[in-house]
Amino acid sequence: MLRVTIFGPESTGKTTLARHLSREFDGLYMPEYGRAYTHALGIPEDAWEPRHLTQIATQHIMLREDIEQRGGTALIIEDTDVVKTAIWSDRLCNARDPNFDWDGVDLPDLYLLLTPETPFVADEIRMHDRQAAREEFYERCVRELERRDATYRLISGPDFDDRTAQAEGFVEALLDLSGVLDED
C-alpha cells in the first residue's frame, strides 16, 4: 500500500486536502491523532511534556497500522504523521523523548508539504496565529524532511483550488509511477 502524508504548518488546509485526496483516489484516510488528543485533553501550550508527544506518536502509529490492515485499496492518505509529532516535540518541549525512536519511523512514499501562504483560521487548539510562527514551523518541517532524506513535494500558493490541483498531480504521478493507475 502506498502512503502519502500531508505535512506542514497549522491552518494550511492539510485535513481538507487529505480528505479530498482520499476520496479522489479511492484511498483510505488517516486522521491526525494529535488533534484529537490535544482537543480531548486541552493542554495549554506551556504545559506540554515529551511524554504527551510520545503518546500521540504511539497512538498515531497504532491507528495507521489498523487502517492499513483494512486494505482494499492501494493508497492511504495520512493527515500528518510521527515526523511532525517530533517537530512539535522540539517546538513545545525543546526536546524529543529519548524512549521513542523518532528516527526509526517508517516514512511514507511521498510527503506533500504545504507552504504557509493561506490565511490563518483560528480554532480552540491552534497555536500559530502569527505568520512568523507559521513560517518558522514550515522551515522546521523542511529541515526535518531533508534530514531524513524524505521524498517530498511542495504545495504552494494561497488558492486552495490551485493547491488541490498540485496535490492531485503529485499523487497521480506517484500512482502512475508505481503502476497503480491503469493506462486507458
Short mmCIF file of N, CA and C in Angstrom, two decimals:
data_model
loop_
_atom_site.label_atom_id
_atom_site.label_comp_id
_atom_site.label_asym_id
_atom_site.label_seq_id
_atom_site.Cartn_x
_atom_site.Cartn_y
_atom_site.Cartn_z
N MET A 1 0.84 -1.17 0.00
CA MET A 1 0.00 0.00 0.00
C MET A 1 0.89 1.24 0.00
N LEU A 2 0.61 2.15 -0.91
CA LEU A 2 1.34 3.42 -0.96
C LEU A 2 0.80 4.37 0.10
N ARG A 3 1.69 5.19 0.63
CA ARG A 3 1.29 6.13 1.67
C ARG A 3 1.73 7.54 1.29
N VAL A 4 0.79 8.47 1.32
CA VAL A 4 1.06 9.89 1.09
C VAL A 4 0.70 10.61 2.38
N THR A 5 1.63 11.43 2.88
CA THR A 5 1.40 12.17 4.12
C THR A 5 1.33 13.66 3.82
N ILE A 6 0.25 14.28 4.28
CA ILE A 6 0.07 15.72 4.13
C ILE A 6 0.75 16.37 5.33
N PHE A 7 1.58 17.37 5.08
CA PHE A 7 2.54 17.86 6.07
C PHE A 7 2.64 19.37 6.02
N GLY A 8 2.91 20.00 7.13
CA GLY A 8 3.14 21.43 7.13
C GLY A 8 2.59 22.13 8.35
N PRO A 9 2.66 23.47 8.36
CA PRO A 9 2.20 24.26 9.49
C PRO A 9 0.68 24.20 9.67
N GLU A 10 0.24 24.76 10.78
CA GLU A 10 -1.19 24.82 11.07
C GLU A 10 -1.91 25.70 10.06
N SER A 11 -3.17 25.35 9.86
CA SER A 11 -4.09 26.17 9.07
C SER A 11 -3.62 26.38 7.63
N THR A 12 -3.09 25.31 7.03
CA THR A 12 -2.69 25.37 5.62
C THR A 12 -3.58 24.48 4.75
N GLY A 13 -4.60 23.87 5.35
CA GLY A 13 -5.54 23.05 4.59
C GLY A 13 -5.20 21.58 4.55
N LYS A 14 -4.37 21.11 5.48
CA LYS A 14 -3.94 19.71 5.46
C LYS A 14 -5.10 18.73 5.57
N THR A 15 -5.97 18.94 6.55
CA THR A 15 -7.07 17.99 6.76
C THR A 15 -8.03 17.99 5.59
N THR A 16 -8.40 19.15 5.11
CA THR A 16 -9.29 19.25 3.96
C THR A 16 -8.68 18.57 2.75
N LEU A 17 -7.39 18.83 2.52
CA LEU A 17 -6.72 18.23 1.37
C LEU A 17 -6.60 16.71 1.53
N ALA A 18 -6.26 16.24 2.72
CA ALA A 18 -6.13 14.79 2.93
C ALA A 18 -7.46 14.08 2.68
N ARG A 19 -8.53 14.64 3.18
CA ARG A 19 -9.85 14.04 2.96
C ARG A 19 -10.20 14.04 1.47
N HIS A 20 -9.93 15.16 0.80
CA HIS A 20 -10.22 15.25 -0.63
C HIS A 20 -9.44 14.21 -1.42
N LEU A 21 -8.14 14.12 -1.16
CA LEU A 21 -7.31 13.17 -1.91
C LEU A 21 -7.72 11.72 -1.65
N SER A 22 -8.11 11.42 -0.44
CA SER A 22 -8.53 10.04 -0.16
C SER A 22 -9.80 9.70 -0.94
N ARG A 23 -10.70 10.66 -1.08
CA ARG A 23 -11.91 10.43 -1.88
C ARG A 23 -11.58 10.38 -3.37
N GLU A 24 -10.77 11.33 -3.82
CA GLU A 24 -10.44 11.45 -5.24
C GLU A 24 -9.75 10.20 -5.79
N PHE A 25 -8.89 9.59 -4.96
CA PHE A 25 -8.11 8.44 -5.42
C PHE A 25 -8.54 7.14 -4.76
N ASP A 26 -9.73 7.13 -4.19
CA ASP A 26 -10.29 5.94 -3.56
C ASP A 26 -9.30 5.33 -2.56
N GLY A 27 -8.71 6.20 -1.74
CA GLY A 27 -7.75 5.75 -0.74
C GLY A 27 -8.36 5.76 0.65
N LEU A 28 -7.62 5.22 1.58
CA LEU A 28 -8.02 5.26 2.98
C LEU A 28 -7.53 6.56 3.59
N TYR A 29 -8.32 7.15 4.46
CA TYR A 29 -7.98 8.40 5.12
C TYR A 29 -7.52 8.11 6.55
N MET A 30 -6.35 8.65 6.89
CA MET A 30 -5.81 8.52 8.24
C MET A 30 -5.87 9.89 8.91
N PRO A 31 -6.76 10.08 9.90
CA PRO A 31 -6.86 11.39 10.53
C PRO A 31 -5.65 11.71 11.40
N GLU A 32 -5.54 12.96 11.75
CA GLU A 32 -4.45 13.43 12.62
C GLU A 32 -4.79 13.09 14.07
N TYR A 33 -4.09 12.12 14.63
CA TYR A 33 -4.38 11.71 16.00
C TYR A 33 -4.05 12.83 16.99
N GLY A 34 -2.99 13.58 16.75
CA GLY A 34 -2.58 14.64 17.66
C GLY A 34 -3.66 15.68 17.89
N ARG A 35 -4.46 15.95 16.88
CA ARG A 35 -5.54 16.93 17.02
C ARG A 35 -6.60 16.41 17.99
N ALA A 36 -6.98 15.16 17.86
CA ALA A 36 -7.97 14.58 18.78
C ALA A 36 -7.44 14.56 20.21
N TYR A 37 -6.19 14.19 20.36
CA TYR A 37 -5.54 14.13 21.67
C TYR A 37 -5.51 15.52 22.30
N THR A 38 -5.06 16.50 21.55
CA THR A 38 -4.95 17.87 22.05
C THR A 38 -6.33 18.42 22.42
N HIS A 39 -7.29 18.17 21.57
CA HIS A 39 -8.64 18.67 21.81
C HIS A 39 -9.22 18.02 23.07
N ALA A 40 -9.04 16.71 23.22
CA ALA A 40 -9.60 15.99 24.36
C ALA A 40 -8.99 16.43 25.69
N LEU A 41 -7.68 16.65 25.71
CA LEU A 41 -7.01 16.98 26.97
C LEU A 41 -6.90 18.48 27.23
N GLY A 42 -6.99 19.29 26.19
CA GLY A 42 -6.93 20.73 26.37
C GLY A 42 -5.66 21.20 27.06
N ILE A 43 -4.52 20.67 26.67
CA ILE A 43 -3.25 21.02 27.30
C ILE A 43 -2.82 22.41 26.84
N PRO A 44 -2.56 23.34 27.78
CA PRO A 44 -2.06 24.65 27.37
C PRO A 44 -0.67 24.54 26.74
N GLU A 45 -0.35 25.50 25.88
CA GLU A 45 0.91 25.44 25.13
C GLU A 45 2.13 25.28 26.04
N ASP A 46 2.13 25.93 27.19
CA ASP A 46 3.30 25.86 28.07
C ASP A 46 3.32 24.65 29.00
N ALA A 47 2.33 23.76 28.89
CA ALA A 47 2.26 22.59 29.77
C ALA A 47 2.60 21.27 29.08
N TRP A 48 2.98 21.33 27.81
CA TRP A 48 3.32 20.11 27.09
C TRP A 48 4.61 19.50 27.63
N GLU A 49 4.64 18.17 27.67
CA GLU A 49 5.82 17.42 28.08
C GLU A 49 6.12 16.39 27.00
N PRO A 50 7.40 15.97 26.88
CA PRO A 50 7.73 14.98 25.86
C PRO A 50 6.86 13.72 25.91
N ARG A 51 6.44 13.33 27.10
CA ARG A 51 5.61 12.11 27.21
C ARG A 51 4.28 12.27 26.47
N HIS A 52 3.74 13.49 26.43
CA HIS A 52 2.50 13.72 25.69
C HIS A 52 2.71 13.45 24.20
N LEU A 53 3.83 13.94 23.67
CA LEU A 53 4.11 13.74 22.25
C LEU A 53 4.40 12.28 21.94
N THR A 54 5.04 11.58 22.86
CA THR A 54 5.28 10.15 22.68
C THR A 54 3.97 9.39 22.65
N GLN A 55 3.02 9.78 23.51
CA GLN A 55 1.69 9.15 23.48
C GLN A 55 1.00 9.39 22.15
N ILE A 56 1.09 10.60 21.65
CA ILE A 56 0.49 10.92 20.35
C ILE A 56 1.12 10.07 19.26
N ALA A 57 2.45 10.04 19.24
CA ALA A 57 3.16 9.28 18.19
C ALA A 57 2.80 7.80 18.24
N THR A 58 2.80 7.24 19.43
CA THR A 58 2.50 5.81 19.58
C THR A 58 1.09 5.50 19.11
N GLN A 59 0.12 6.31 19.53
CA GLN A 59 -1.26 6.08 19.12
C GLN A 59 -1.46 6.32 17.62
N HIS A 60 -0.76 7.31 17.09
CA HIS A 60 -0.86 7.58 15.65
C HIS A 60 -0.40 6.35 14.86
N ILE A 61 0.72 5.79 15.24
CA ILE A 61 1.24 4.60 14.54
C ILE A 61 0.26 3.44 14.66
N MET A 62 -0.27 3.21 15.85
CA MET A 62 -1.22 2.11 16.03
C MET A 62 -2.47 2.31 15.18
N LEU A 63 -2.98 3.53 15.15
CA LEU A 63 -4.17 3.82 14.35
C LEU A 63 -3.88 3.63 12.86
N ARG A 64 -2.72 4.13 12.40
CA ARG A 64 -2.37 3.97 10.99
C ARG A 64 -2.24 2.50 10.63
N GLU A 65 -1.59 1.72 11.47
CA GLU A 65 -1.44 0.29 11.19
C GLU A 65 -2.79 -0.40 11.13
N ASP A 66 -3.72 -0.01 11.99
CA ASP A 66 -5.06 -0.57 11.97
C ASP A 66 -5.77 -0.23 10.66
N ILE A 67 -5.66 1.01 10.25
CA ILE A 67 -6.28 1.44 8.99
C ILE A 67 -5.66 0.71 7.81
N GLU A 68 -4.33 0.57 7.80
CA GLU A 68 -3.65 -0.12 6.70
C GLU A 68 -4.07 -1.58 6.61
N GLN A 69 -4.32 -2.21 7.75
CA GLN A 69 -4.72 -3.62 7.74
C GLN A 69 -6.09 -3.83 7.11
N ARG A 70 -6.90 -2.78 7.03
CA ARG A 70 -8.20 -2.90 6.38
C ARG A 70 -8.05 -3.19 4.89
N GLY A 71 -6.95 -2.67 4.32
CA GLY A 71 -6.67 -2.93 2.91
C GLY A 71 -7.79 -2.49 1.99
N GLY A 72 -7.88 -3.17 0.85
CA GLY A 72 -8.93 -2.89 -0.11
C GLY A 72 -8.62 -1.75 -1.06
N THR A 73 -7.47 -1.12 -0.89
CA THR A 73 -7.08 -0.02 -1.76
C THR A 73 -5.56 0.02 -1.82
N ALA A 74 -5.06 0.72 -2.80
CA ALA A 74 -3.61 0.81 -2.98
C ALA A 74 -3.00 2.02 -2.29
N LEU A 75 -3.84 2.84 -1.63
CA LEU A 75 -3.36 4.14 -1.16
C LEU A 75 -3.94 4.50 0.21
N ILE A 76 -3.09 5.05 1.05
CA ILE A 76 -3.54 5.66 2.30
C ILE A 76 -3.05 7.10 2.29
N ILE A 77 -3.96 8.02 2.63
CA ILE A 77 -3.63 9.44 2.74
C ILE A 77 -3.63 9.77 4.23
N GLU A 78 -2.49 10.21 4.70
CA GLU A 78 -2.29 10.44 6.13
C GLU A 78 -2.24 11.95 6.42
N ASP A 79 -3.09 12.37 7.33
CA ASP A 79 -3.12 13.78 7.75
C ASP A 79 -2.07 13.96 8.85
N THR A 80 -0.87 14.33 8.45
CA THR A 80 0.33 14.45 9.29
C THR A 80 0.80 13.08 9.76
N ASP A 81 1.94 13.05 10.48
CA ASP A 81 2.49 11.78 10.92
C ASP A 81 3.41 11.97 12.11
N VAL A 82 4.13 10.91 12.45
CA VAL A 82 5.01 10.90 13.61
C VAL A 82 6.18 11.87 13.44
N VAL A 83 6.63 12.07 12.22
CA VAL A 83 7.73 13.02 11.99
C VAL A 83 7.28 14.42 12.40
N LYS A 84 6.05 14.78 12.08
CA LYS A 84 5.56 16.09 12.51
C LYS A 84 5.40 16.14 14.02
N THR A 85 5.04 15.02 14.64
CA THR A 85 4.96 14.97 16.09
C THR A 85 6.33 15.25 16.71
N ALA A 86 7.39 14.76 16.07
CA ALA A 86 8.75 15.04 16.55
C ALA A 86 9.04 16.54 16.47
N ILE A 87 8.59 17.18 15.39
CA ILE A 87 8.80 18.62 15.25
C ILE A 87 8.04 19.36 16.35
N TRP A 88 6.81 18.93 16.62
CA TRP A 88 6.04 19.56 17.70
C TRP A 88 6.74 19.36 19.04
N SER A 89 7.34 18.21 19.25
CA SER A 89 8.07 17.97 20.50
C SER A 89 9.22 18.94 20.64
N ASP A 90 9.96 19.14 19.54
CA ASP A 90 11.04 20.14 19.55
C ASP A 90 10.49 21.51 19.89
N ARG A 91 9.39 21.87 19.24
CA ARG A 91 8.80 23.21 19.38
C ARG A 91 8.23 23.45 20.77
N LEU A 92 7.48 22.48 21.28
CA LEU A 92 6.78 22.67 22.55
C LEU A 92 7.62 22.34 23.78
N CYS A 93 8.55 21.40 23.64
CA CYS A 93 9.30 20.89 24.79
C CYS A 93 10.80 21.12 24.70
N ASN A 94 11.25 21.61 23.55
CA ASN A 94 12.69 21.75 23.31
C ASN A 94 13.43 20.44 23.49
N ALA A 95 12.73 19.33 23.26
CA ALA A 95 13.33 18.00 23.42
C ALA A 95 12.45 16.96 22.74
N ARG A 96 13.08 15.83 22.45
CA ARG A 96 12.35 14.66 21.97
C ARG A 96 12.54 13.56 22.99
N ASP A 97 11.47 12.88 23.31
CA ASP A 97 11.53 11.81 24.29
C ASP A 97 12.53 10.75 23.82
N PRO A 98 13.59 10.48 24.60
CA PRO A 98 14.60 9.50 24.19
C PRO A 98 14.07 8.07 24.14
N ASN A 99 12.92 7.81 24.76
CA ASN A 99 12.36 6.45 24.75
C ASN A 99 11.64 6.11 23.46
N PHE A 100 11.46 7.11 22.61
CA PHE A 100 10.79 6.85 21.33
C PHE A 100 11.80 7.00 20.21
N ASP A 101 11.85 6.05 19.31
CA ASP A 101 12.82 6.07 18.23
C ASP A 101 12.32 6.97 17.11
N TRP A 102 12.47 8.29 17.28
CA TRP A 102 11.96 9.25 16.30
C TRP A 102 12.56 9.02 14.92
N ASP A 103 13.83 8.62 14.85
CA ASP A 103 14.48 8.46 13.56
C ASP A 103 14.20 7.11 12.92
N GLY A 104 13.56 6.21 13.64
CA GLY A 104 13.28 4.89 13.11
C GLY A 104 11.90 4.73 12.53
N VAL A 105 11.19 5.84 12.37
CA VAL A 105 9.83 5.73 11.86
C VAL A 105 9.82 5.35 10.39
N ASP A 106 8.77 4.70 10.01
CA ASP A 106 8.55 4.28 8.63
C ASP A 106 8.04 5.49 7.85
N LEU A 107 8.86 5.99 6.93
CA LEU A 107 8.47 7.17 6.15
C LEU A 107 7.49 6.79 5.04
N PRO A 108 6.60 7.72 4.70
CA PRO A 108 5.67 7.45 3.60
C PRO A 108 6.39 7.47 2.25
N ASP A 109 5.68 7.06 1.23
CA ASP A 109 6.23 7.11 -0.12
C ASP A 109 6.38 8.55 -0.60
N LEU A 110 5.52 9.43 -0.10
CA LEU A 110 5.56 10.83 -0.52
C LEU A 110 4.96 11.72 0.56
N TYR A 111 5.68 12.80 0.86
CA TYR A 111 5.13 13.88 1.67
C TYR A 111 4.68 14.99 0.73
N LEU A 112 3.53 15.58 1.03
CA LEU A 112 3.10 16.79 0.37
C LEU A 112 3.20 17.89 1.42
N LEU A 113 4.20 18.75 1.26
CA LEU A 113 4.50 19.81 2.23
C LEU A 113 3.80 21.09 1.81
N LEU A 114 2.85 21.53 2.62
CA LEU A 114 2.07 22.73 2.34
C LEU A 114 2.77 23.96 2.90
N THR A 115 2.92 24.96 2.06
CA THR A 115 3.55 26.21 2.46
C THR A 115 2.51 27.09 3.19
N PRO A 116 2.97 28.07 3.99
CA PRO A 116 2.05 28.82 4.86
C PRO A 116 1.45 30.10 4.29
N GLU A 117 1.16 30.16 2.98
CA GLU A 117 0.56 31.39 2.43
C GLU A 117 -0.94 31.51 2.69
N THR A 118 -1.58 30.46 3.10
CA THR A 118 -3.03 30.50 3.31
C THR A 118 -3.36 31.34 4.54
N PRO A 119 -4.53 31.98 4.55
CA PRO A 119 -4.92 32.75 5.73
C PRO A 119 -5.07 31.84 6.95
N PHE A 120 -4.64 32.33 8.09
CA PHE A 120 -4.78 31.57 9.33
C PHE A 120 -6.24 31.58 9.77
N VAL A 121 -6.75 30.40 10.12
CA VAL A 121 -8.11 30.27 10.65
C VAL A 121 -7.97 29.71 12.06
N ALA A 122 -8.35 30.49 13.04
CA ALA A 122 -8.20 30.10 14.44
C ALA A 122 -9.22 29.02 14.82
N ASP A 123 -8.82 28.16 15.72
CA ASP A 123 -9.74 27.25 16.39
C ASP A 123 -9.24 27.07 17.82
N GLU A 124 -9.88 26.22 18.58
CA GLU A 124 -9.57 26.13 20.00
C GLU A 124 -8.21 25.53 20.33
N ILE A 125 -7.54 24.88 19.37
CA ILE A 125 -6.25 24.27 19.71
C ILE A 125 -5.07 24.78 18.88
N ARG A 126 -5.30 25.54 17.85
CA ARG A 126 -4.19 26.04 17.03
C ARG A 126 -3.36 27.05 17.81
N MET A 127 -2.05 26.99 17.61
CA MET A 127 -1.13 27.82 18.38
C MET A 127 -0.40 28.87 17.56
N HIS A 128 -0.33 28.72 16.25
CA HIS A 128 0.48 29.61 15.41
C HIS A 128 -0.35 30.68 14.73
N ASP A 129 -0.86 31.62 15.51
CA ASP A 129 -1.70 32.65 14.91
C ASP A 129 -0.88 33.78 14.29
N ARG A 130 0.42 33.80 14.50
CA ARG A 130 1.29 34.80 13.87
C ARG A 130 1.96 34.17 12.64
N GLN A 131 2.00 34.90 11.55
CA GLN A 131 2.58 34.39 10.32
C GLN A 131 4.04 33.99 10.52
N ALA A 132 4.79 34.76 11.29
CA ALA A 132 6.20 34.44 11.51
C ALA A 132 6.34 33.06 12.17
N ALA A 133 5.45 32.72 13.08
CA ALA A 133 5.49 31.41 13.74
C ALA A 133 5.18 30.29 12.74
N ARG A 134 4.23 30.55 11.85
CA ARG A 134 3.89 29.55 10.83
C ARG A 134 5.07 29.33 9.88
N GLU A 135 5.72 30.42 9.49
CA GLU A 135 6.87 30.31 8.60
C GLU A 135 8.04 29.59 9.28
N GLU A 136 8.24 29.86 10.56
CA GLU A 136 9.31 29.18 11.30
C GLU A 136 9.01 27.69 11.41
N PHE A 137 7.75 27.34 11.65
CA PHE A 137 7.37 25.93 11.72
C PHE A 137 7.56 25.26 10.36
N TYR A 138 7.20 25.96 9.30
CA TYR A 138 7.42 25.44 7.95
C TYR A 138 8.90 25.14 7.73
N GLU A 139 9.77 26.04 8.11
CA GLU A 139 11.22 25.81 7.97
C GLU A 139 11.67 24.60 8.77
N ARG A 140 11.10 24.40 9.95
CA ARG A 140 11.41 23.19 10.74
C ARG A 140 10.98 21.94 9.96
N CYS A 141 9.82 22.02 9.30
CA CYS A 141 9.34 20.88 8.50
C CYS A 141 10.32 20.56 7.38
N VAL A 142 10.77 21.58 6.66
CA VAL A 142 11.72 21.37 5.57
C VAL A 142 13.00 20.73 6.10
N ARG A 143 13.54 21.29 7.18
CA ARG A 143 14.79 20.75 7.75
C ARG A 143 14.64 19.29 8.17
N GLU A 144 13.51 18.98 8.78
CA GLU A 144 13.30 17.60 9.27
C GLU A 144 13.16 16.63 8.09
N LEU A 145 12.42 17.02 7.06
CA LEU A 145 12.27 16.13 5.91
C LEU A 145 13.60 15.94 5.20
N GLU A 146 14.36 17.00 5.06
CA GLU A 146 15.66 16.88 4.40
C GLU A 146 16.64 16.07 5.24
N ARG A 147 16.62 16.26 6.55
CA ARG A 147 17.49 15.48 7.44
C ARG A 147 17.21 13.98 7.31
N ARG A 148 15.97 13.64 7.11
CA ARG A 148 15.57 12.24 7.00
C ARG A 148 15.66 11.73 5.56
N ASP A 149 16.03 12.60 4.62
CA ASP A 149 16.11 12.25 3.21
C ASP A 149 14.76 11.73 2.70
N ALA A 150 13.69 12.38 3.15
CA ALA A 150 12.33 12.00 2.77
C ALA A 150 12.00 12.54 1.38
N THR A 151 11.15 11.84 0.67
CA THR A 151 10.66 12.29 -0.62
C THR A 151 9.47 13.23 -0.37
N TYR A 152 9.61 14.47 -0.83
CA TYR A 152 8.50 15.41 -0.64
C TYR A 152 8.38 16.35 -1.82
N ARG A 153 7.17 16.90 -1.96
CA ARG A 153 6.87 17.89 -2.97
C ARG A 153 6.17 19.06 -2.28
N LEU A 154 6.47 20.26 -2.75
CA LEU A 154 5.86 21.45 -2.18
C LEU A 154 4.50 21.71 -2.81
N ILE A 155 3.55 22.09 -1.97
CA ILE A 155 2.23 22.53 -2.40
C ILE A 155 2.17 23.99 -1.96
N SER A 156 2.14 24.91 -2.92
CA SER A 156 2.26 26.31 -2.57
C SER A 156 1.17 27.16 -3.19
N GLY A 157 1.10 28.39 -2.70
CA GLY A 157 0.14 29.37 -3.18
C GLY A 157 -1.02 29.53 -2.22
N PRO A 158 -1.68 30.67 -2.28
CA PRO A 158 -2.77 30.93 -1.34
C PRO A 158 -4.12 30.34 -1.75
N ASP A 159 -4.27 29.94 -3.01
CA ASP A 159 -5.56 29.47 -3.50
C ASP A 159 -5.72 27.96 -3.29
N PHE A 160 -6.79 27.57 -2.59
CA PHE A 160 -6.97 26.15 -2.28
C PHE A 160 -7.18 25.31 -3.53
N ASP A 161 -7.88 25.81 -4.52
CA ASP A 161 -8.08 25.03 -5.75
C ASP A 161 -6.75 24.76 -6.45
N ASP A 162 -5.88 25.76 -6.49
CA ASP A 162 -4.54 25.55 -7.07
C ASP A 162 -3.76 24.52 -6.26
N ARG A 163 -3.83 24.62 -4.94
CA ARG A 163 -3.12 23.68 -4.08
C ARG A 163 -3.64 22.25 -4.30
N THR A 164 -4.95 22.15 -4.43
CA THR A 164 -5.57 20.84 -4.65
C THR A 164 -5.10 20.25 -5.97
N ALA A 165 -5.07 21.05 -7.01
CA ALA A 165 -4.62 20.57 -8.33
C ALA A 165 -3.16 20.12 -8.27
N GLN A 166 -2.31 20.88 -7.58
CA GLN A 166 -0.91 20.48 -7.43
C GLN A 166 -0.82 19.12 -6.74
N ALA A 167 -1.55 18.98 -5.64
CA ALA A 167 -1.52 17.74 -4.86
C ALA A 167 -2.03 16.56 -5.69
N GLU A 168 -3.13 16.76 -6.39
CA GLU A 168 -3.67 15.69 -7.23
C GLU A 168 -2.63 15.24 -8.27
N GLY A 169 -1.94 16.20 -8.85
CA GLY A 169 -0.92 15.86 -9.85
C GLY A 169 0.21 15.03 -9.26
N PHE A 170 0.65 15.38 -8.07
CA PHE A 170 1.74 14.62 -7.43
C PHE A 170 1.29 13.21 -7.04
N VAL A 171 0.06 13.09 -6.54
CA VAL A 171 -0.44 11.76 -6.17
C VAL A 171 -0.65 10.91 -7.41
N GLU A 172 -1.21 11.51 -8.44
CA GLU A 172 -1.41 10.78 -9.70
C GLU A 172 -0.07 10.29 -10.26
N ALA A 173 0.95 11.13 -10.21
CA ALA A 173 2.27 10.74 -10.70
C ALA A 173 2.84 9.59 -9.87
N LEU A 174 2.66 9.62 -8.57
CA LEU A 174 3.13 8.53 -7.71
C LEU A 174 2.42 7.24 -8.04
N LEU A 175 1.11 7.30 -8.19
CA LEU A 175 0.34 6.10 -8.52
C LEU A 175 0.73 5.56 -9.89
N ASP A 176 0.92 6.46 -10.84
CA ASP A 176 1.31 6.06 -12.18
C ASP A 176 2.70 5.42 -12.17
N LEU A 177 3.62 6.05 -11.48
CA LEU A 177 4.99 5.54 -11.37
C LEU A 177 5.02 4.17 -10.71
N SER A 178 4.12 3.96 -9.77
CA SER A 178 4.06 2.70 -9.04
C SER A 178 3.26 1.64 -9.78
N GLY A 179 2.69 2.01 -10.94
CA GLY A 179 1.93 1.06 -11.72
C GLY A 179 0.53 0.83 -11.18
N VAL A 180 0.06 1.71 -10.30
CA VAL A 180 -1.27 1.55 -9.72
C VAL A 180 -2.35 2.03 -10.66
N LEU A 181 -2.09 3.13 -11.39
CA LEU A 181 -3.08 3.63 -12.32
C LEU A 181 -3.01 2.84 -13.61
N ASP A 182 -4.18 2.45 -14.09
CA ASP A 182 -4.26 1.71 -15.34
C ASP A 182 -4.18 2.68 -16.51
N GLU A 183 -3.47 2.29 -17.54
CA GLU A 183 -3.42 3.08 -18.77
C GLU A 183 -4.66 2.78 -19.59
N ASP A 184 -5.32 3.82 -20.08
CA ASP A 184 -6.52 3.62 -20.92
C ASP A 184 -6.13 3.51 -22.36
#
